[in-house]
GROMACS .gro file of C-alpha atoms in nm:
model
  475
    1MET     CA    1   4.510   5.926  11.437
    2ARG     CA    2   4.866   5.833  11.527
    3LEU     CA    3   4.741   5.518  11.704
    4LEU     CA    4   4.537   5.424  11.395
    5ILE     CA    5   4.844   5.463  11.172
    6LEU     CA    6   5.049   5.245  11.405
    7LEU     CA    7   4.780   4.977  11.399
    8LEU     CA    8   4.757   4.983  11.021
    9PHE     CA    9   5.135   4.996  10.970
   10PRO     CA   10   5.278   4.814  11.274
   11PHE     CA   11   5.615   4.741  11.115
   12GLY     CA   12   5.709   5.092  11.007
   13LEU     CA   13   5.604   5.049  10.645
   14LEU     CA   14   5.543   5.421  10.614
   15ALA     CA   15   5.847   5.591  10.466
   16ALA     CA   16   6.026   5.804  10.721
   17PRO     CA   17   6.070   6.168  10.623
   18PRO     CA   18   6.419   6.225  10.483
   19ASN     CA   19   6.692   6.390  10.680
   20ILE     CA   20   6.822   6.707  10.516
   21VAL     CA   21   7.181   6.827  10.498
   22LEU     CA   22   7.217   7.165  10.327
   23ILE     CA   23   7.578   7.273  10.276
   24VAL     CA   24   7.666   7.619  10.143
   25SER     CA   25   8.015   7.742  10.063
   26ASP     CA   26   8.098   8.112  10.042
   27ASP     CA   27   8.233   8.277   9.724
   28GLN     CA   28   8.351   7.949   9.572
   29GLY     CA   29   8.424   7.966   9.200
   30TYR     CA   30   8.235   7.769   8.937
   31ARG     CA   31   8.541   7.553   8.864
   32ASP     CA   32   8.674   7.534   9.219
   33LEU     CA   33   8.588   7.166   9.255
   34GLY     CA   34   8.751   6.864   9.099
   35CYS     CA   35   8.414   6.737   8.978
   36PHE     CA   36   8.350   7.070   8.802
   37GLY     CA   37   8.672   7.052   8.605
   38SER     CA   38   8.953   7.180   8.826
   39LYS     CA   39   9.286   7.003   8.779
   40GLU     CA   40   9.433   7.197   9.071
   41ILE     CA   41   9.199   7.202   9.367
   42LEU     CA   42   9.154   6.897   9.590
   43THR     CA   43   8.792   6.821   9.683
   44PRO     CA   44   8.769   6.441   9.721
   45GLN     CA   45   8.460   6.447   9.941
   46LEU     CA   46   8.260   6.676   9.714
   47ASP     CA   47   8.379   6.471   9.416
   48ARG     CA   48   8.245   6.164   9.594
   49LEU     CA   49   7.915   6.342   9.654
   50ALA     CA   50   7.891   6.419   9.282
   51LYS     CA   51   7.969   6.058   9.192
   52GLU     CA   52   7.694   5.937   9.423
   53GLY     CA   53   7.456   6.216   9.325
   54MET     CA   54   7.398   6.464   9.045
   55LYS     CA   55   7.581   6.776   8.929
   56LEU     CA   56   7.371   7.075   8.826
   57THR     CA   57   7.552   7.288   8.570
   58GLN     CA   58   7.293   7.560   8.509
   59PHE     CA   59   7.208   7.639   8.870
   60TYR     CA   60   7.164   8.001   8.978
   61VAL     CA   61   7.142   8.204   9.297
   62THR     CA   62   6.912   8.503   9.337
   63TRP     CA   63   7.179   8.766   9.406
   64PRO     CA   64   7.553   8.789   9.334
   65ALA     CA   65   7.657   8.832   9.699
   66CYS     CA   66   7.595   8.694  10.046
   67THR     CA   67   7.295   8.824  10.240
   68PRO     CA   68   7.014   8.832   9.981
   69SER     CA   69   7.122   8.498   9.836
   70ARG     CA   70   7.088   8.333  10.177
   71GLY     CA   71   6.760   8.506  10.252
   72SER     CA   72   6.608   8.367   9.933
   73LEU     CA   73   6.735   8.018  10.009
   74LEU     CA   74   6.559   8.005  10.346
   75THR     CA   75   6.234   8.173  10.232
   76GLY     CA   76   6.195   8.043   9.876
   77ARG     CA   77   6.129   8.398   9.763
   78TYR     CA   78   6.302   8.657   9.549
   79PRO     CA   79   6.505   8.910   9.752
   80GLN     CA   80   6.273   9.185   9.631
   81ARG     CA   81   5.978   8.991   9.772
   82ASN     CA   82   6.121   8.893  10.113
   83GLY     CA   83   6.278   9.235  10.176
   84ILE     CA   84   6.647   9.139  10.191
   85TYR     CA   85   6.754   9.278   9.854
   86ASP     CA   86   7.086   9.425   9.966
   87MET     CA   87   7.363   9.353  10.214
   88ILE     CA   88   7.337   9.392  10.591
   89ARG     CA   89   7.684   9.534  10.634
   90ASN     CA   90   7.875   9.849  10.730
   91GLU     CA   91   8.098  10.027  10.482
   92ALA     CA   92   8.330  10.210  10.723
   93PRO     CA   93   8.569   9.912  10.758
   94ASP     CA   94   8.615   9.921  10.380
   95TYR     CA   95   8.808  10.241  10.443
   96GLY     CA   96   9.011  10.086  10.725
   97TYR     CA   97   8.797  10.220  11.012
   98GLN     CA   98   8.765  10.017  11.332
   99TYR     CA   99   8.463  10.088  11.547
  100LYS     CA  100   8.517  10.220  11.897
  101PRO     CA  101   8.336  10.062  12.194
  102GLY     CA  102   7.968  10.159  12.181
  103GLU     CA  103   7.969  10.270  11.816
  104TYR     CA  104   7.898   9.937  11.652
  105GLU     CA  105   7.572   9.880  11.843
  106ALA     CA  106   7.403  10.165  11.656
  107THR     CA  107   7.517  10.069  11.306
  108PHE     CA  108   7.301   9.905  11.040
  109GLU     CA  109   7.504   9.585  11.052
  110ARG     CA  110   7.400   9.549  11.415
  111ILE     CA  111   7.033   9.655  11.393
  112GLY     CA  112   6.928   9.535  11.045
  113GLY     CA  113   6.764   9.198  10.988
  114MET     CA  114   6.512   8.998  10.789
  115ASP     CA  115   6.153   9.109  10.842
  116THR     CA  116   6.004   8.899  11.123
  117ARG     CA  117   5.692   8.836  10.914
  118GLU     CA  118   5.894   8.615  10.683
  119VAL     CA  119   5.859   8.242  10.754
  120LEU     CA  120   6.183   8.045  10.716
  121LEU     CA  121   6.236   7.684  10.615
  122PRO     CA  122   6.311   7.538  10.963
  123ALA     CA  123   5.987   7.684  11.100
  124MET     CA  124   5.796   7.506  10.824
  125LEU     CA  125   5.978   7.177  10.883
  126LYS     CA  126   5.876   7.179  11.249
  127LYS     CA  127   5.531   7.069  11.134
  128ALA     CA  128   5.683   6.734  11.037
  129GLY     CA  129   5.876   6.697  11.361
  130TYR     CA  130   6.216   6.804  11.234
  131VAL     CA  131   6.490   6.927  11.465
  132SER     CA  132   6.697   7.195  11.295
  133GLY     CA  133   7.051   7.318  11.350
  134ILE     CA  134   7.268   7.580  11.180
  135PHE     CA  135   7.644   7.589  11.220
  136GLY     CA  136   7.833   7.858  11.035
  137LYS     CA  137   7.731   8.183  10.867
  138TRP     CA  138   7.390   8.330  10.953
  139ASP     CA  139   7.392   8.681  10.797
  140LEU     CA  140   7.023   8.768  10.846
  141GLY     CA  141   7.038   8.986  11.155
  142VAL     CA  142   7.203   9.009  11.496
  143HIS     CA  143   6.926   9.114  11.735
  144LYS     CA  144   6.756   8.822  11.912
  145ARG     CA  145   6.436   8.859  11.712
  146PHE     CA  146   6.642   8.800  11.396
  147LEU     CA  147   6.871   8.522  11.517
  148PRO     CA  148   6.820   8.156  11.411
  149LEU     CA  149   6.638   8.044  11.727
  150ALA     CA  150   6.368   8.301  11.660
  151ARG     CA  151   6.332   8.180  11.300
  152GLY     CA  152   6.268   7.810  11.364
  153PHE     CA  153   6.614   7.665  11.433
  154ASP     CA  154   6.669   7.469  11.754
  155ASP     CA  155   7.047   7.495  11.769
  156PHE     CA  156   7.294   7.758  11.649
  157TYR     CA  157   7.666   7.804  11.664
  158GLY     CA  158   7.832   8.039  11.422
  159PHE     CA  159   7.886   8.397  11.324
  160VAL     CA  160   7.611   8.645  11.264
  161ASN     CA  161   7.755   8.879  10.998
  162THR     CA  162   7.877   8.852  10.640
  163GLY     CA  163   8.236   8.756  10.718
  164ILE     CA  164   8.497   8.702  10.990
  165ASP     CA  165   8.864   8.635  11.046
  166TYR     CA  166   8.893   8.254  11.043
  167TYR     CA  167   9.088   8.248  11.371
  168THR     CA  168   8.982   8.548  11.581
  169HIS     CA  169   8.616   8.516  11.470
  170GLU     CA  170   8.603   8.896  11.462
  171ARG     CA  171   8.454   9.107  11.188
  172TYR     CA  172   8.701   9.393  11.146
  173GLY     CA  173   8.777   9.386  11.516
  174VAL     CA  174   8.422   9.319  11.638
  175PRO     CA  175   8.354   8.970  11.790
  176SER     CA  176   8.091   8.793  11.581
  177MET     CA  177   8.061   8.434  11.708
  178TYR     CA  178   7.741   8.325  11.886
  179ARG     CA  179   7.607   8.017  12.055
  180ASN     CA  180   7.231   8.027  12.027
  181ASN     CA  181   7.134   8.381  12.138
  182SER     CA  182   7.455   8.475  12.319
  183PRO     CA  183   7.791   8.605  12.196
  184THR     CA  184   8.088   8.381  12.273
  185ILE     CA  185   8.465   8.410  12.250
  186ALA     CA  186   8.528   8.069  12.409
  187ASP     CA  187   8.681   7.925  12.090
  188LYS     CA  188   8.882   8.228  11.981
  189GLY     CA  189   9.199   8.115  11.810
  190THR     CA  190   9.056   7.795  11.665
  191TYR     CA  191   9.008   7.766  11.288
  192CYS     CA  192   8.638   7.828  11.232
  193THR     CA  193   8.584   7.551  10.974
  194ASP     CA  194   8.696   7.304  11.241
  195LEU     CA  195   8.445   7.456  11.481
  196PHE     CA  196   8.156   7.427  11.239
  197GLU     CA  197   8.254   7.066  11.174
  198ARG     CA  198   8.267   7.001  11.550
  199GLU     CA  199   7.919   7.142  11.603
  200ALA     CA  200   7.770   6.958  11.306
  201VAL     CA  201   7.913   6.632  11.440
  202ARG     CA  202   7.770   6.705  11.785
  203PHE     CA  203   7.429   6.776  11.631
  204LEU     CA  204   7.429   6.455  11.427
  205LYS     CA  205   7.534   6.242  11.722
  206ALA     CA  206   7.248   6.384  11.927
  207ASN     CA  207   6.976   6.380  11.660
  208HIS     CA  208   7.045   6.106  11.406
  209ARG     CA  209   6.754   5.895  11.531
  210LYS     CA  210   6.494   6.161  11.444
  211PRO     CA  211   6.423   6.366  11.131
  212PHE     CA  212   6.675   6.649  11.119
  213PHE     CA  213   6.763   6.951  10.911
  214LEU     CA  214   7.134   7.030  10.926
  215TYR     CA  215   7.222   7.365  10.768
  216LEU     CA  216   7.598   7.398  10.729
  217PRO     CA  217   7.685   7.737  10.575
  218PHE     CA  218   8.066   7.761  10.581
  219ASN     CA  219   8.245   8.092  10.545
  220ALA     CA  220   8.516   7.926  10.334
  221PRO     CA  221   8.655   8.039  10.098
  222HIS     CA  222   8.533   8.397  10.166
  223GLY     CA  223   8.808   8.652  10.229
  224ALA     CA  224   8.898   8.714  10.593
  225SER     CA  225   8.722   9.017  10.743
  226ASN     CA  226   9.034   9.167  10.899
  227LEU     CA  227   9.143   9.531  10.879
  228ASP     CA  228   9.506   9.430  10.819
  229PRO     CA  229   9.553   9.461  10.438
  230ALA     CA  230   9.787   9.161  10.440
  231ILE     CA  231   9.508   8.942  10.579
  232ARG     CA  232   9.189   9.079  10.426
  233THR     CA  233   9.322   9.018  10.074
  234GLY     CA  234   9.209   8.655  10.084
  235ALA     CA  235   9.092   8.343  10.263
  236GLN     CA  236   9.281   8.166  10.542
  237ALA     CA  237   9.383   7.800  10.556
  238PRO     CA  238   9.566   7.575  10.804
  239GLU     CA  239   9.920   7.474  10.715
  240LYS     CA  240   9.834   7.105  10.682
  241PHE     CA  241   9.603   7.183  10.392
  242LYS     CA  242   9.836   7.434  10.228
  243LYS     CA  243  10.107   7.165  10.223
  244LEU     CA  244   9.890   6.972   9.979
  245TYR     CA  245   9.971   7.235   9.715
  246PRO     CA  246  10.353   7.236   9.680
  247LYS     CA  247  10.350   7.408   9.338
  248LEU     CA  248  10.165   7.707   9.479
  249GLN     CA  249  10.380   7.706   9.792
  250ALA     CA  250  10.689   7.739   9.574
  251GLN     CA  251  10.546   8.056   9.419
  252VAL     CA  252  10.436   8.226   9.740
  253GLY     CA  253  10.564   8.577   9.794
  254THR     CA  254  10.456   8.935   9.854
  255GLU     CA  255  10.393   9.241   9.642
  256GLN     CA  256  10.331   9.610   9.688
  257ARG     CA  257   9.973   9.715   9.627
  258LYS     CA  258   9.731   9.989   9.717
  259ARG     CA  259   9.430   9.879   9.914
  260SER     CA  260   9.102   9.999   9.764
  261ARG     CA  261   8.962  10.287   9.973
  262TYR     CA  262   9.265  10.286  10.206
  263GLY     CA  263   9.416  10.584  10.026
  264ASP     CA  264   9.736  10.608   9.822
  265LYS     CA  265   9.958  10.417  10.061
  266LEU     CA  266  10.130  10.103   9.932
  267PHE     CA  267  10.095   9.790  10.146
  268THR     CA  268  10.297   9.471  10.144
  269VAL     CA  269  10.044   9.199  10.073
  270PRO     CA  270  10.046   8.834   9.959
  271ASN     CA  271  10.099   8.782   9.588
  272ARG     CA  272   9.856   8.600   9.360
  273ALA     CA  273  10.002   8.257   9.433
  274ALA     CA  274   9.982   8.315   9.807
  275ARG     CA  275   9.620   8.427   9.785
  276ARG     CA  276   9.532   8.129   9.569
  277LEU     CA  277   9.708   7.898   9.813
  278GLU     CA  278   9.498   8.024  10.105
  279PHE     CA  279   9.186   7.998   9.890
  280VAL     CA  280   9.235   7.639   9.773
  281GLY     CA  281   9.357   7.535  10.118
  282SER     CA  282   9.040   7.670  10.276
  283VAL     CA  283   8.827   7.482  10.023
  284THR     CA  284   9.010   7.156  10.090
  285ALA     CA  285   8.973   7.211  10.466
  286MET     CA  286   8.599   7.262  10.413
  287ASP     CA  287   8.588   6.951  10.196
  288ALA     CA  288   8.743   6.749  10.478
  289ALA     CA  289   8.477   6.878  10.720
  290ILE     CA  290   8.207   6.779  10.471
  291GLY     CA  291   8.365   6.435  10.456
  292ARG     CA  292   8.329   6.400  10.831
  293VAL     CA  293   7.957   6.474  10.803
  294LEU     CA  294   7.910   6.230  10.515
  295GLY     CA  295   8.102   5.969  10.713
  296LEU     CA  296   7.863   5.999  11.006
  297LEU     CA  297   7.565   5.953  10.775
  298ASP     CA  298   7.725   5.626  10.666
  299GLN     CA  299   7.816   5.525  11.021
  300TYR     CA  300   7.458   5.571  11.140
  301ASN     CA  301   7.317   5.396  10.829
  302ILE     CA  302   7.105   5.696  10.739
  303ALA     CA  303   7.275   5.810  10.418
  304ASP     CA  304   7.010   5.644  10.201
  305ASN     CA  305   6.738   5.850  10.368
  306THR     CA  306   6.928   6.177  10.373
  307LEU     CA  307   6.893   6.443  10.105
  308VAL     CA  308   7.226   6.627  10.073
  309ILE     CA  309   7.254   6.954   9.878
  310PHE     CA  310   7.570   7.154   9.818
  311PHE     CA  311   7.624   7.483   9.635
  312SER     CA  312   7.804   7.817   9.664
  313ASP     CA  313   7.610   8.119   9.787
  314ASN     CA  314   7.720   8.325   9.486
  315GLY     CA  315   7.985   8.335   9.219
  316GLY     CA  316   8.350   8.313   9.305
  317GLY     CA  317   8.535   8.610   9.448
  318GLY     CA  318   8.895   8.685   9.537
  319ALA     CA  319   9.133   8.416   9.411
  320SER     CA  320   8.856   8.194   9.272
  321ASP     CA  321   8.837   8.025   8.932
  322ASN     CA  322   8.508   8.087   8.752
  323THR     CA  323   8.616   7.934   8.421
  324PRO     CA  324   8.446   7.932   8.169
  325LEU     CA  325   8.215   8.201   8.298
  326ARG     CA  326   8.254   8.578   8.271
  327GLY     CA  327   8.284   8.793   8.582
  328GLY     CA  328   8.247   8.696   8.944
  329LYS     CA  329   8.098   8.787   9.279
  330GLY     CA  330   7.891   9.104   9.277
  331GLN     CA  331   7.832   9.098   8.903
  332MET     CA  332   7.534   9.023   8.681
  333PHE     CA  333   7.736   8.810   8.446
  334GLU     CA  334   7.725   8.431   8.477
  335GLY     CA  335   8.034   8.424   8.699
  336GLY     CA  336   7.844   8.611   8.968
  337LEU     CA  337   7.520   8.413   8.952
  338ARG     CA  338   7.576   8.061   8.817
  339VAL     CA  339   7.724   7.835   9.085
  340PRO     CA  340   7.831   7.473   9.124
  341CYS     CA  341   7.560   7.256   9.277
  342ILE     CA  342   7.546   6.888   9.377
  343ILE     CA  343   7.242   6.696   9.500
  344ARG     CA  344   7.249   6.343   9.644
  345TRP     CA  345   6.952   6.136   9.755
  346PRO     CA  346   7.015   5.763   9.697
  347GLY     CA  347   6.732   5.593   9.513
  348ARG     CA  348   6.560   5.921   9.432
  349VAL     CA  349   6.825   6.123   9.247
  350PRO     CA  350   7.017   5.933   8.975
  351ALA     CA  351   7.380   5.879   9.073
  352GLY     CA  352   7.678   5.991   8.869
  353LYS     CA  353   7.469   6.204   8.635
  354THR     CA  354   7.479   6.566   8.524
  355SER     CA  355   7.178   6.792   8.469
  356ASP     CA  356   7.193   7.101   8.251
  357ALA     CA  357   6.837   7.200   8.340
  358PHE     CA  358   6.775   7.569   8.417
  359LEU     CA  359   6.726   7.569   8.798
  360THR     CA  360   6.780   7.805   9.091
  361THR     CA  361   6.798   7.824   9.470
  362LEU     CA  362   6.432   7.933   9.465
  363GLU     CA  363   6.355   7.567   9.396
  364ILE     CA  364   6.529   7.438   9.711
  365LEU     CA  365   6.262   7.523   9.971
  366PRO     CA  366   5.965   7.385   9.772
  367THR     CA  367   6.169   7.070   9.702
  368LEU     CA  368   6.247   7.014  10.068
  369LEU     CA  369   5.887   7.075  10.174
  370GLN     CA  370   5.762   6.828   9.915
  371ALA     CA  371   6.022   6.568  10.016
  372SER     CA  372   5.929   6.602  10.383
  373ASP     CA  373   5.554   6.600  10.307
  374VAL     CA  374   5.502   6.946  10.455
  375LYS     CA  375   5.232   7.158  10.298
  376PRO     CA  376   5.357   7.513  10.232
  377PRO     CA  377   5.169   7.798  10.400
  378GLN     CA  378   4.886   7.900  10.173
  379ASP     CA  379   4.921   8.271  10.244
  380ILE     CA  380   5.281   8.293  10.119
  381ILE     CA  381   5.383   8.343   9.757
  382PHE     CA  382   5.681   8.123   9.667
  383ASP     CA  383   5.889   8.178   9.356
  384GLY     CA  384   6.012   7.822   9.290
  385PHE     CA  385   5.896   7.463   9.250
  386ASP     CA  386   5.990   7.104   9.336
  387LEU     CA  387   6.295   7.020   9.125
  388LEU     CA  388   6.312   6.646   9.200
  389PRO     CA  389   6.093   6.542   8.902
  390VAL     CA  390   6.332   6.738   8.680
  391LEU     CA  391   6.636   6.558   8.818
  392GLN     CA  392   6.455   6.225   8.783
  393GLY     CA  393   6.385   6.292   8.416
  394LYS     CA  394   6.008   6.287   8.466
  395THR     CA  395   5.951   6.644   8.349
  396PRO     CA  396   6.150   6.933   8.202
  397SER     CA  397   6.225   7.231   8.422
  398THR     CA  398   5.943   7.483   8.433
  399ARG     CA  399   6.202   7.752   8.504
  400ASN     CA  400   6.214   7.956   8.185
  401ALA     CA  401   6.309   8.293   8.331
  402MET     CA  402   6.513   8.442   8.614
  403PHE     CA  403   6.567   8.804   8.711
  404TRP     CA  404   6.824   8.985   8.919
  405GLN     CA  405   6.872   9.336   9.053
  406ARG     CA  406   7.152   9.477   9.266
  407ARG     CA  407   7.091   9.847   9.307
  408ASN     CA  408   7.131   9.987   8.953
  409ASP     CA  409   7.268   9.663   8.807
  410VAL     CA  410   7.012   9.433   8.649
  411GLY     CA  411   7.005   9.104   8.465
  412ALA     CA  412   6.749   8.873   8.308
  413ARG     CA  413   6.762   8.525   8.163
  414VAL     CA  414   6.471   8.406   7.949
  415GLY     CA  415   6.525   8.070   7.786
  416ASP     CA  416   6.882   8.066   7.657
  417TRP     CA  417   6.901   8.445   7.629
  418LYS     CA  418   7.063   8.670   7.889
  419TRP     CA  419   7.049   9.049   7.916
  420VAL     CA  420   7.281   9.243   8.146
  421ASP     CA  421   7.278   9.616   8.216
  422SER     CA  422   7.537   9.701   8.478
  423SER     CA  423   7.826   9.922   8.581
  424ARG     CA  424   8.065   9.637   8.495
  425GLY     CA  425   7.933   9.592   8.143
  426SER     CA  426   7.616   9.535   7.947
  427GLY     CA  427   7.491   9.328   7.659
  428LEU     CA  428   7.265   9.061   7.515
  429PHE     CA  429   7.402   8.707   7.502
  430ASN     CA  430   7.294   8.364   7.381
  431LEU     CA  431   7.411   8.131   7.658
  432LYS     CA  432   7.352   7.822   7.447
  433THR     CA  433   7.637   7.917   7.215
  434ASP     CA  434   7.823   8.169   7.434
  435VAL     CA  435   7.829   8.070   7.799
  436GLY     CA  436   8.125   8.305   7.851
  437GLU     CA  437   7.913   8.605   7.745
  438LYS     CA  438   8.178   8.728   7.504
  439GLN     CA  439   7.964   8.828   7.207
  440ASP     CA  440   7.714   9.110   7.260
  441LEU     CA  441   7.420   9.055   7.023
  442SER     CA  442   7.228   9.370   7.114
  443ALA     CA  443   7.279   9.533   6.776
  444THR     CA  444   7.185   9.229   6.569
  445HIS     CA  445   6.896   9.096   6.780
  446THR     CA  446   6.712   9.413   6.877
  447GLY     CA  447   6.377   9.235   6.900
  448LYS     CA  448   6.512   8.984   7.151
  449LEU     CA  449   6.665   9.269   7.353
  450VAL     CA  450   6.328   9.445   7.371
  451GLU     CA  451   6.162   9.116   7.468
  452LEU     CA  452   6.397   9.056   7.763
  453LYS     CA  453   6.361   9.414   7.881
  454GLN     CA  454   5.985   9.372   7.876
  455HIS     CA  455   6.008   9.052   8.076
  456PHE     CA  456   6.225   9.228   8.332
  457ALA     CA  457   5.984   9.524   8.354
  458HIS     CA  458   5.695   9.283   8.415
  459TRP     CA  459   5.888   9.107   8.692
  460LYS     CA  460   5.985   9.439   8.846
  461LYS     CA  461   5.621   9.544   8.851
  462GLN     CA  462   5.530   9.221   9.032
  463MET     CA  463   5.800   9.276   9.293
  464ASP     CA  464   5.694   9.637   9.350
  465ALA     CA  465   5.336   9.519   9.403
  466ALA     CA  466   5.435   9.256   9.660
  467GLU     CA  467   5.346   9.314  10.024
  468PRO     CA  468   5.633   9.533  10.147
  469ARG     CA  469   5.900   9.395  10.378
  470GLY     CA  470   6.184   9.558  10.572
  471PRO     CA  471   6.456   9.652  10.623
  472PHE     CA  472   6.520   9.840  10.298
  473ARG     CA  473   6.179   9.911  10.153
  474ASP     CA  474   5.994  10.232  10.231
  475PHE     CA  475   5.648  10.156  10.368
   0.00000   0.00000   0.00000
C-alpha cells in the first residue's frame, strides 16, 4: 500500500500530518497575559502567538485544579469517566510535615495513578507515526506503570507530582524530577523552566523531520512546593525576569502572617507585591521559553505545519489576576474554570481573531486526532468533538453544556446560564450579561434553576453508569 501511494504521489503531494505543540501553564490567571488584557505582565511570545492565531475567550477546563484537568486533556474524557476526579497528593505537608525516609513510598501520592486501562493521546498518535515527548509536569502517577513511557510517550523529563520547588525540584523535601522511568537529581539547583526549555529544544532538534507531539506542561506560575512558609507562599522567578518589573520591585517587602494549617505561629513572609513579582516573573520566564520553541519551528521551516495550543490547566491561584472573573483555582466560579487559550495553525485557523464560542479541553483530543487523521478507538466514549470547524467559522460550537464536580462542590453551565453550589458560594447566573457572577438570579428564575439542576443530575447519572476506573472509585 505504501509503495502504491508513493507511485501515485511521487512528489509528496499528500499533506504531511501536522506537528503538535501543546503548552500548558499552571495556575495562570485569566488576565495574566498581555493579549488577554493585562497592562502589567510581559508575555511578548504568547502575544505573538495570539496575533498569529486565535484567542478563545470562553474556554473551560474540566476541573478547577491540577490532576483531573490534565487527565481529561490527555484522555478526552470527563474526570468522572476516566477515574481521576480528585488530586493525587498528600495532605500532611499542608500542616508542615516532612516525610521521613521510607514513609513517602507508602503514601497515596506515591502509589496513586491513572487507571492503566485508559488510553492516552500519545498512544493514539503512534498509529500515525508520531514521536511524542513530555517535558514538565506529569501528575498522573509515579510508579512505572503510570509514568509517561508506559502511556505512549517516547521521551520524558520532568517532575511527577503536582508541584515542586523551582530550584531544588523537591516536593516538600522529596525529590520529584525524573528522566524517563528513573529519578534524577543531576540538575538540582537549576531553574526548572530553563530545564524544560532545554529538553524541548533537544527534542525538536532530534525530531523535527518527522511528525512529533511535543507536550510542554510548565509548572509556572504554580506556587513553590516548599515547606518553608516564606517560599511556599508563591511562585519563583530568576532575577533577570524580576528586573523587568521595577514598579513591583520598589514595593517588595515582608509581612507577618499565619500559615494556614501551620498553627497560630506568625511567620515572616513576602508581601503582596513580592508574591506578585515572583508570579509575573515566572510567567515572563515561561514566555521566553515558549519563544525559544516557536523560534525553532521557524528555523526549521515547520511552523506552517505545526498546530500550537496554549492554555492554563485551571483558573489562577496565588498572586494571579483573574479579572473580570469571580473566584479562582479550586472554585466552581468562572475564575476557577474559564482559562486563557490560544490556538495557532497557519492557513487553518484564522490569524489575529478572537472566538467567544463555548469550548473546553474535552475538545482538544478529538481535534488533534482529526487533524492527524487518526481514527479514535471505537470502544472508548469521548466527551468532546473537533473544534477546528468552529474556529474556521464553518459551524457553531455543539458544546451547549458543561458540568463540574469537586467533592461536594458542583457547577453546571447550560447555554449562557451557570449554576454553582459550593462551599465558597452558590447561585444562578446569566453569563451573557454577568460574566463576573455577581447577581444571583435563583430567586427570580426558579424554573431555570430547576432546569440546570436536572441537567446536572442527568450528567451525574451518566457518569455513575460509566465503566468504573481507579484510583478513587469503589468497584
